[in-house]
Coordinates of C-alpha atoms in Angstrom, one line a residue:
M32 CA 8.3 6.3 -2.6
V33 CA 10.0 4.6 -5.5
I34 CA 11.9 1.4 -6.2
D35 CA 14.5 2.7 -8.7
E36 CA 16.0 0.9 -11.7
A37 CA 18.8 -0.5 -9.5
G38 CA 16.3 -1.8 -6.9
N39 CA 17.1 0.8 -4.3
L40 CA 14.3 2.3 -2.2
V41 CA 14.1 6.1 -2.7
N42 CA 11.9 8.8 -1.2
V43 CA 11.5 11.4 -3.8
A44 CA 9.4 14.5 -4.5
P45 CA 6.8 14.2 -7.3
D46 CA 9.0 16.2 -9.7
G47 CA 12.0 13.9 -9.0
S48 CA 13.9 16.2 -6.7
D49 CA 15.0 15.8 -3.1
A50 CA 15.8 12.1 -3.5
I51 CA 16.7 10.3 -0.3
V52 CA 18.0 6.7 -0.6
L53 CA 16.4 4.8 2.3
A54 CA 17.8 1.3 1.3
E55 CA 20.6 0.5 -1.1
V56 CA 20.8 -3.0 -2.6
V57 CA 23.7 -5.1 -3.8
Q58 CA 23.0 -6.8 -7.1
G59 CA 22.6 -10.5 -6.6
E60 CA 22.9 -10.3 -2.8
S61 CA 20.0 -8.2 -1.5
L62 CA 16.6 -7.0 -2.5
V63 CA 14.0 -4.5 -1.3
V64 CA 10.3 -5.2 -1.7
Q65 CA 6.9 -4.0 -0.5
P66 CA 7.6 -0.3 0.5
T67 CA 4.6 0.9 2.5
W68 CA 3.8 4.3 4.0
S69 CA 2.3 4.5 7.5
P70 CA -1.2 6.1 7.4
D71 CA 0.2 9.3 9.1
G72 CA 3.0 9.6 6.6
S73 CA 5.7 9.7 9.3
R74 CA 7.3 6.3 8.6
V75 CA 8.0 3.9 5.8
A76 CA 8.2 0.1 6.1
W77 CA 9.8 -2.4 3.7
V78 CA 11.1 -5.9 3.5
S79 CA 14.9 -6.4 3.1
L80 CA 15.9 -9.8 1.6
D81 CA 19.5 -10.9 2.1
A82 CA 20.7 -13.9 0.1
T83 CA 24.4 -13.8 1.1
T84 CA 24.0 -16.7 3.6
G85 CA 22.4 -19.1 1.2
E86 CA 18.8 -19.2 2.3
P87 CA 17.3 -15.7 1.9
A88 CA 17.0 -13.9 5.3
A89 CA 14.1 -11.5 5.6
T90 CA 14.0 -8.4 7.8
L91 CA 11.0 -6.0 8.2
V92 CA 12.5 -2.5 8.4
T93 CA 11.0 0.9 9.2
T94 CA 12.4 4.4 9.2
T95 CA 11.1 7.9 9.2
A96 CA 10.5 9.4 5.8
R97 CA 14.1 10.7 5.8
G98 CA 15.7 7.5 7.0
A99 CA 16.1 8.1 10.7
E100 CA 14.9 6.1 13.7
R101 CA 15.4 2.7 12.0
T102 CA 13.8 -0.4 13.4
E103 CA 14.4 -4.0 12.3
A104 CA 12.6 -7.2 13.0
S105 CA 13.7 -10.6 11.6
T106 CA 10.8 -12.7 10.2
T107 CA 10.8 -16.4 9.7
V108 CA 9.0 -16.0 6.4
A109 CA 9.7 -13.6 3.5
P110 CA 6.8 -11.1 3.7
F111 CA 5.1 -10.4 0.4
Y112 CA 2.5 -8.0 1.8
L113 CA 2.6 -5.3 4.5
S114 CA -0.2 -3.3 6.1
W115 CA 0.2 -0.7 8.8
D116 CA -2.7 -0.4 11.2
P117 CA -4.7 2.9 11.1
T118 CA -2.9 4.3 14.2
S119 CA 0.6 3.9 12.5
S120 CA 1.7 1.7 15.4
R121 CA 1.8 -1.8 14.1
I122 CA 2.4 -3.7 10.8
A123 CA 0.7 -6.8 9.7
F124 CA 2.6 -8.9 7.2
L125 CA 1.8 -12.0 5.1
G126 CA 4.4 -14.5 4.0
S127 CA 4.6 -18.0 2.7
P128 CA 6.8 -20.6 4.4
Q129 CA 7.9 -23.3 1.9
G130 CA 4.9 -25.6 1.2
D131 CA 2.9 -24.4 4.2
G132 CA 0.3 -21.9 3.0
I133 CA 0.4 -18.3 4.2
Q134 CA 1.3 -16.9 7.6
L135 CA 0.1 -13.7 9.2
G136 CA 2.4 -11.9 11.6
V137 CA 2.6 -8.6 13.4
V138 CA 5.4 -6.2 14.3
D139 CA 4.7 -3.6 17.0
V140 CA 6.8 -0.6 15.8
E141 CA 5.6 1.6 18.6
A142 CA 7.1 -1.0 21.1
G143 CA 10.4 -0.9 19.3
G144 CA 9.8 -2.9 16.1
T145 CA 12.3 -5.6 16.9
E146 CA 10.1 -8.7 17.2
A147 CA 7.7 -10.4 14.8
T148 CA 4.8 -12.3 16.3
R149 CA 2.9 -15.0 14.3
L150 CA -0.8 -14.7 14.7
D151 CA -2.6 -16.9 12.2
G152 CA -2.3 -18.9 9.0
G153 CA -4.2 -20.3 6.0
D154 CA -4.4 -20.0 2.2
P155 CA -5.5 -17.7 0.7
F156 CA -5.3 -15.0 3.4
Y157 CA -6.8 -11.5 3.3
L158 CA -7.1 -8.9 6.0
S159 CA -8.5 -5.5 7.1
W160 CA -7.5 -3.6 10.2
D161 CA -10.0 -2.1 12.7
P162 CA -9.5 1.6 13.3
T163 CA -7.9 1.1 16.7
G164 CA -5.3 -1.3 15.5
R165 CA -6.3 -3.9 18.1
E166 CA -8.2 -6.4 15.8
L167 CA -8.3 -7.5 12.2
L168 CA -11.1 -8.8 10.0
V169 CA -9.6 -11.8 8.2
H170 CA -10.9 -13.9 5.3
V171 CA -8.9 -17.1 5.3
G172 CA -9.4 -20.0 2.9
F173 CA -12.9 -20.3 1.6
D174 CA -14.8 -20.8 4.9
R175 CA -13.3 -18.4 7.5
L176 CA -14.5 -14.8 8.0
E177 CA -13.4 -13.8 11.5
R178 CA -12.4 -11.1 13.9
L179 CA -8.8 -11.7 15.0
S180 CA -7.4 -10.1 18.1
L181 CA -3.8 -9.4 18.7
D182 CA -3.7 -12.2 21.3
G183 CA -4.7 -14.7 18.6
S184 CA -8.3 -15.2 19.7
L185 CA -11.0 -15.5 16.9
V186 CA -14.6 -14.7 16.7
T187 CA -16.7 -15.8 13.6
V188 CA -18.3 -13.0 11.6
N189 CA -19.9 -15.2 9.0
S190 CA -19.6 -19.0 8.6
R191 CA -20.5 -19.0 4.9
P192 CA -18.4 -16.3 3.2
G193 CA -19.1 -15.8 -0.5
S194 CA -16.7 -15.7 -3.4
F195 CA -14.5 -12.6 -2.9
R196 CA -11.0 -11.7 -1.6
A197 CA -10.4 -8.8 0.7
P198 CA -13.0 -7.9 3.4
V199 CA -13.2 -4.3 4.6
W200 CA -13.5 -3.0 8.1
T201 CA -14.6 0.6 7.4
A202 CA -12.5 3.5 8.6
D203 CA -15.1 4.7 11.1
G204 CA -15.2 1.3 12.7
T205 CA -19.0 0.8 12.2
N206 CA -19.3 -1.7 9.4
F207 CA -17.8 -4.8 7.8
V208 CA -18.2 -5.2 4.1
Y209 CA -17.9 -8.7 2.6
A210 CA -19.7 -11.2 0.4
A211 CA -21.9 -13.9 2.0
G212 CA -23.3 -17.1 0.7
R213 CA -27.0 -17.6 1.3
P214 CA -29.5 -20.3 0.3
T215 CA -30.8 -17.8 -2.2
G216 CA -27.4 -17.1 -3.6
Q217 CA -24.5 -14.8 -3.0
H218 CA -24.8 -11.2 -1.7
L219 CA -22.6 -8.2 -1.1
V220 CA -23.2 -7.4 2.5
V221 CA -22.7 -4.5 4.9
Q222 CA -22.7 -5.7 8.6
D223 CA -23.1 -3.4 11.5
V224 CA -20.2 -4.3 13.8
A225 CA -21.9 -3.4 17.1
R226 CA -25.3 -5.0 16.4
A227 CA -24.0 -7.8 14.1
R228 CA -26.9 -7.0 11.8
A229 CA -26.1 -7.7 8.1
D230 CA -27.9 -5.9 5.2
D231 CA -27.7 -7.2 1.7
L232 CA -26.7 -4.6 -0.9
L233 CA -27.0 -6.7 -4.0
S234 CA -27.1 -10.3 -5.2
F235 CA -24.7 -11.9 -7.6
S236 CA -23.4 -15.1 -9.0
G237 CA -19.8 -15.9 -9.7
S238 CA -17.2 -13.8 -7.8
I239 CA -17.1 -10.2 -6.8
S240 CA -14.3 -7.6 -6.5
F241 CA -15.0 -4.5 -4.4
V242 CA -13.2 -1.5 -2.9
V243 CA -14.9 0.8 -0.3
N244 CA -14.2 4.5 -0.5
P245 CA -12.5 6.2 2.4
D246 CA -15.5 7.5 4.3
G247 CA -17.5 4.2 3.7
S248 CA -20.3 5.9 1.8
R249 CA -19.8 4.2 -1.6
I250 CA -18.5 0.8 -2.9
A251 CA -17.0 0.2 -6.3
F252 CA -17.5 -3.4 -7.5
Q253 CA -17.4 -5.7 -10.4
V254 CA -18.9 -9.2 -10.8
L255 CA -17.2 -11.9 -12.8
E256 CA -19.7 -14.7 -13.6
G257 CA -17.3 -16.5 -16.0
A258 CA -14.2 -16.0 -18.2
N259 CA -16.3 -14.3 -20.8
D260 CA -19.1 -13.0 -18.6
V261 CA -18.2 -9.8 -16.9
Q262 CA -20.7 -7.4 -15.3
P263 CA -20.0 -3.6 -15.6
L264 CA -17.7 -1.9 -13.0
S265 CA -20.2 0.0 -10.9
V266 CA -20.5 2.2 -7.8
I267 CA -23.3 1.7 -5.2
D268 CA -24.2 4.5 -2.8
L269 CA -24.9 3.0 0.6
A270 CA -27.2 5.8 1.7
T271 CA -29.6 5.6 -1.3
G272 CA -28.8 2.2 -2.8
D273 CA -28.4 3.8 -6.2
I274 CA -26.0 2.1 -8.6
E275 CA -24.0 4.0 -11.3
Q276 CA -22.1 2.2 -14.1
V277 CA -18.5 3.2 -14.5
S278 CA -17.2 0.9 -17.3
S279 CA -18.8 -1.9 -19.3
S280 CA -15.5 -3.8 -19.8
F281 CA -13.4 -5.9 -17.5
V282 CA -11.3 -3.7 -15.2
P283 CA -8.2 -5.4 -13.7
A284 CA -7.9 -2.9 -10.8
F285 CA -9.6 0.2 -9.4
F286 CA -8.7 2.6 -6.5
W287 CA -10.6 5.4 -4.8
S288 CA -9.1 8.8 -4.5
P289 CA -8.3 10.0 -0.9
R290 CA -11.5 12.0 -0.8
G291 CA -13.5 9.2 -2.2
D292 CA -15.0 11.3 -5.0
R293 CA -13.1 9.8 -7.9
L294 CA -12.3 6.2 -9.0
L295 CA -9.1 5.4 -10.8
H296 CA -9.5 2.3 -12.9
L297 CA -7.4 0.3 -15.4
L298 CA -8.8 -0.4 -18.9
P299 CA -7.2 -3.1 -21.1
E300 CA -7.0 -2.3 -24.8
E301 CA -5.9 -4.8 -27.5
D302 CA -4.2 -3.6 -30.6
A303 CA -2.5 -5.8 -33.2
G304 CA -2.1 -8.7 -30.8
Q305 CA -0.6 -6.4 -28.0
V306 CA -2.6 -5.7 -24.9
W307 CA -2.1 -2.1 -23.6
F308 CA -3.7 -0.4 -20.7
R309 CA -5.1 3.1 -20.0
W310 CA -5.9 4.6 -16.7
A311 CA -9.3 6.2 -16.5
V312 CA -10.6 8.5 -13.7
W313 CA -14.3 8.5 -13.1
G314 CA -15.8 11.3 -11.1
G315 CA -19.5 10.9 -11.4
N316 CA -20.0 13.4 -14.2
E317 CA -16.9 12.8 -16.4
T318 CA -14.3 10.2 -17.2
L319 CA -10.7 11.2 -18.0
T320 CA -8.5 8.7 -19.9
S321 CA -4.7 8.5 -20.0
L322 CA -2.3 7.5 -22.7
R323 CA -1.6 3.8 -23.3
F324 CA 1.1 2.0 -21.3
Y325 CA 2.1 -1.4 -20.0
P326 CA 2.6 -1.9 -16.2
S327 CA 6.1 -2.6 -14.9
Q328 CA 6.8 -6.3 -14.0
T329 CA 6.8 -5.5 -10.3
F330 CA 3.6 -3.5 -10.5
G331 CA 1.8 -5.8 -12.8
R332 CA 2.8 -9.1 -11.1
D333 CA 2.8 -8.2 -7.4
Y334 CA 0.2 -5.5 -7.0
L335 CA -2.5 -5.4 -9.6
P336 CA -3.7 -9.0 -9.2
F337 CA -4.4 -8.3 -5.5
F338 CA -5.6 -4.7 -5.9
E339 CA -8.5 -5.0 -3.4
Q340 CA -6.0 -5.8 -0.6
Y341 CA -3.5 -3.2 -1.7
A342 CA -6.2 -0.6 -1.9
Q343 CA -6.3 -0.7 1.9
S344 CA -2.6 -0.3 2.5
M345 CA -1.1 1.9 -0.2
S346 CA -2.1 4.7 -2.6
L347 CA -1.2 5.6 -6.1
W348 CA -3.0 8.9 -5.6
A349 CA -1.5 12.2 -4.4
P350 CA -3.0 13.2 -1.0
D351 CA -5.0 16.1 -2.6
G352 CA -6.3 13.9 -5.4
S353 CA -4.7 16.1 -8.1
A354 CA -2.6 13.4 -9.6
F355 CA -1.6 9.7 -9.4
A356 CA 1.7 7.8 -9.9
Y357 CA 2.5 4.4 -11.5
A358 CA 5.4 2.5 -13.0
G359 CA 5.3 1.2 -16.5
I360 CA 6.4 1.6 -20.2
N361 CA 4.7 3.9 -22.7
E362 CA 4.2 3.3 -26.4
A363 CA 7.5 5.0 -27.2
G364 CA 9.3 2.3 -25.1
E365 CA 10.2 4.7 -22.3
E366 CA 10.2 2.9 -18.9
G367 CA 9.9 4.5 -15.5
V368 CA 7.8 6.1 -12.8
W369 CA 5.1 8.4 -14.2
V370 CA 2.9 11.1 -12.6
Q371 CA -0.4 11.8 -14.3
S372 CA -2.2 15.0 -13.5
V373 CA -5.9 14.8 -13.1
R374 CA -6.5 18.6 -12.7
P375 CA -6.0 19.5 -15.5
P376 CA -5.4 16.3 -17.4
G377 CA -2.5 16.1 -19.8
A378 CA 0.4 13.8 -20.7
P379 CA 2.0 11.8 -17.9
V380 CA 5.4 13.2 -16.7
R381 CA 8.3 10.7 -16.3
V382 CA 9.8 11.3 -12.8
M383 CA 12.6 8.8 -12.9
A384 CA 13.6 5.2 -13.8
G385 CA 11.9 2.7 -11.5
S386 CA 9.7 -0.4 -11.1
F387 CA 7.2 0.8 -8.5
A388 CA 5.8 3.9 -6.9
T389 CA 3.5 4.7 -4.0
W390 CA 2.4 8.1 -2.8
S391 CA 2.8 9.4 0.8
P392 CA -0.6 9.9 2.4
R393 CA 0.5 13.3 3.7

């Protein structure tokens, strides 16, 4: 799924063929943001912003992959984040009313997708769906870590969350992963959902970013203790407790492959006053590194700073883990959407002009 150079939403094959325009924009009047595949790959959701009436009007739209069976739900806020539940039935969205923090809402697509229901609010706001799509694990502000039901009821998970952003409710439904504050310091924690027993994985000071792999067996993490004090990007194996170092430098974003066996991560590189980036793929025994590029404005501004949250709702990876896609500009000044093969590695292939790309999960 690509946002092309004109801002249109296009479903396109990895080689650029079979392009289907799902949403066409009018320059200066409309905008498409946040295209998001459903987990089963059957539908696409996005936010349509219409500015022809003065104040921008927002609509959460879904269609099939080829543009059929359209649903529309007007929202009172302009959503800046969408997340399908694991059953591909509902969409959670986050949006900011003017001067009033962040609101969480839900659209039930299976029930018709015509109404948006407000569930909660706070700032900042991060979330993770449970596997059944009936609850969310939410991290709100700096003191709320709770289970939120679709009826709006809340149950506290931990009253002293640590310094982190997006919590994780593992895909098998058995565990929560989050950071907790303790009298002895901060800890990365795995909590058994059924028994409410929390096990400390590691202690840290500062703040932590982490992403859990799809089967919940490994966690990639990096600790920032200060602006110039960054711990290595590492991977912990939950079964053994073993920790492997991936990169010693600061990593602005990292994403597990669909099988959870490889970790895509972004490496900054300064050259003559210009900061470039390279993608690296770590697979346990080897690290593959891409050519230098700079992320597109949309990708760099809207997605990479919140990668832990987006790691739960979209994928840069091909479903078989053979390649990944991204939007950016290379050293030759060529802008567009690129596909980088991992097996075998080589130069990235430019698919088309565009500012953002996300791969279908199927």
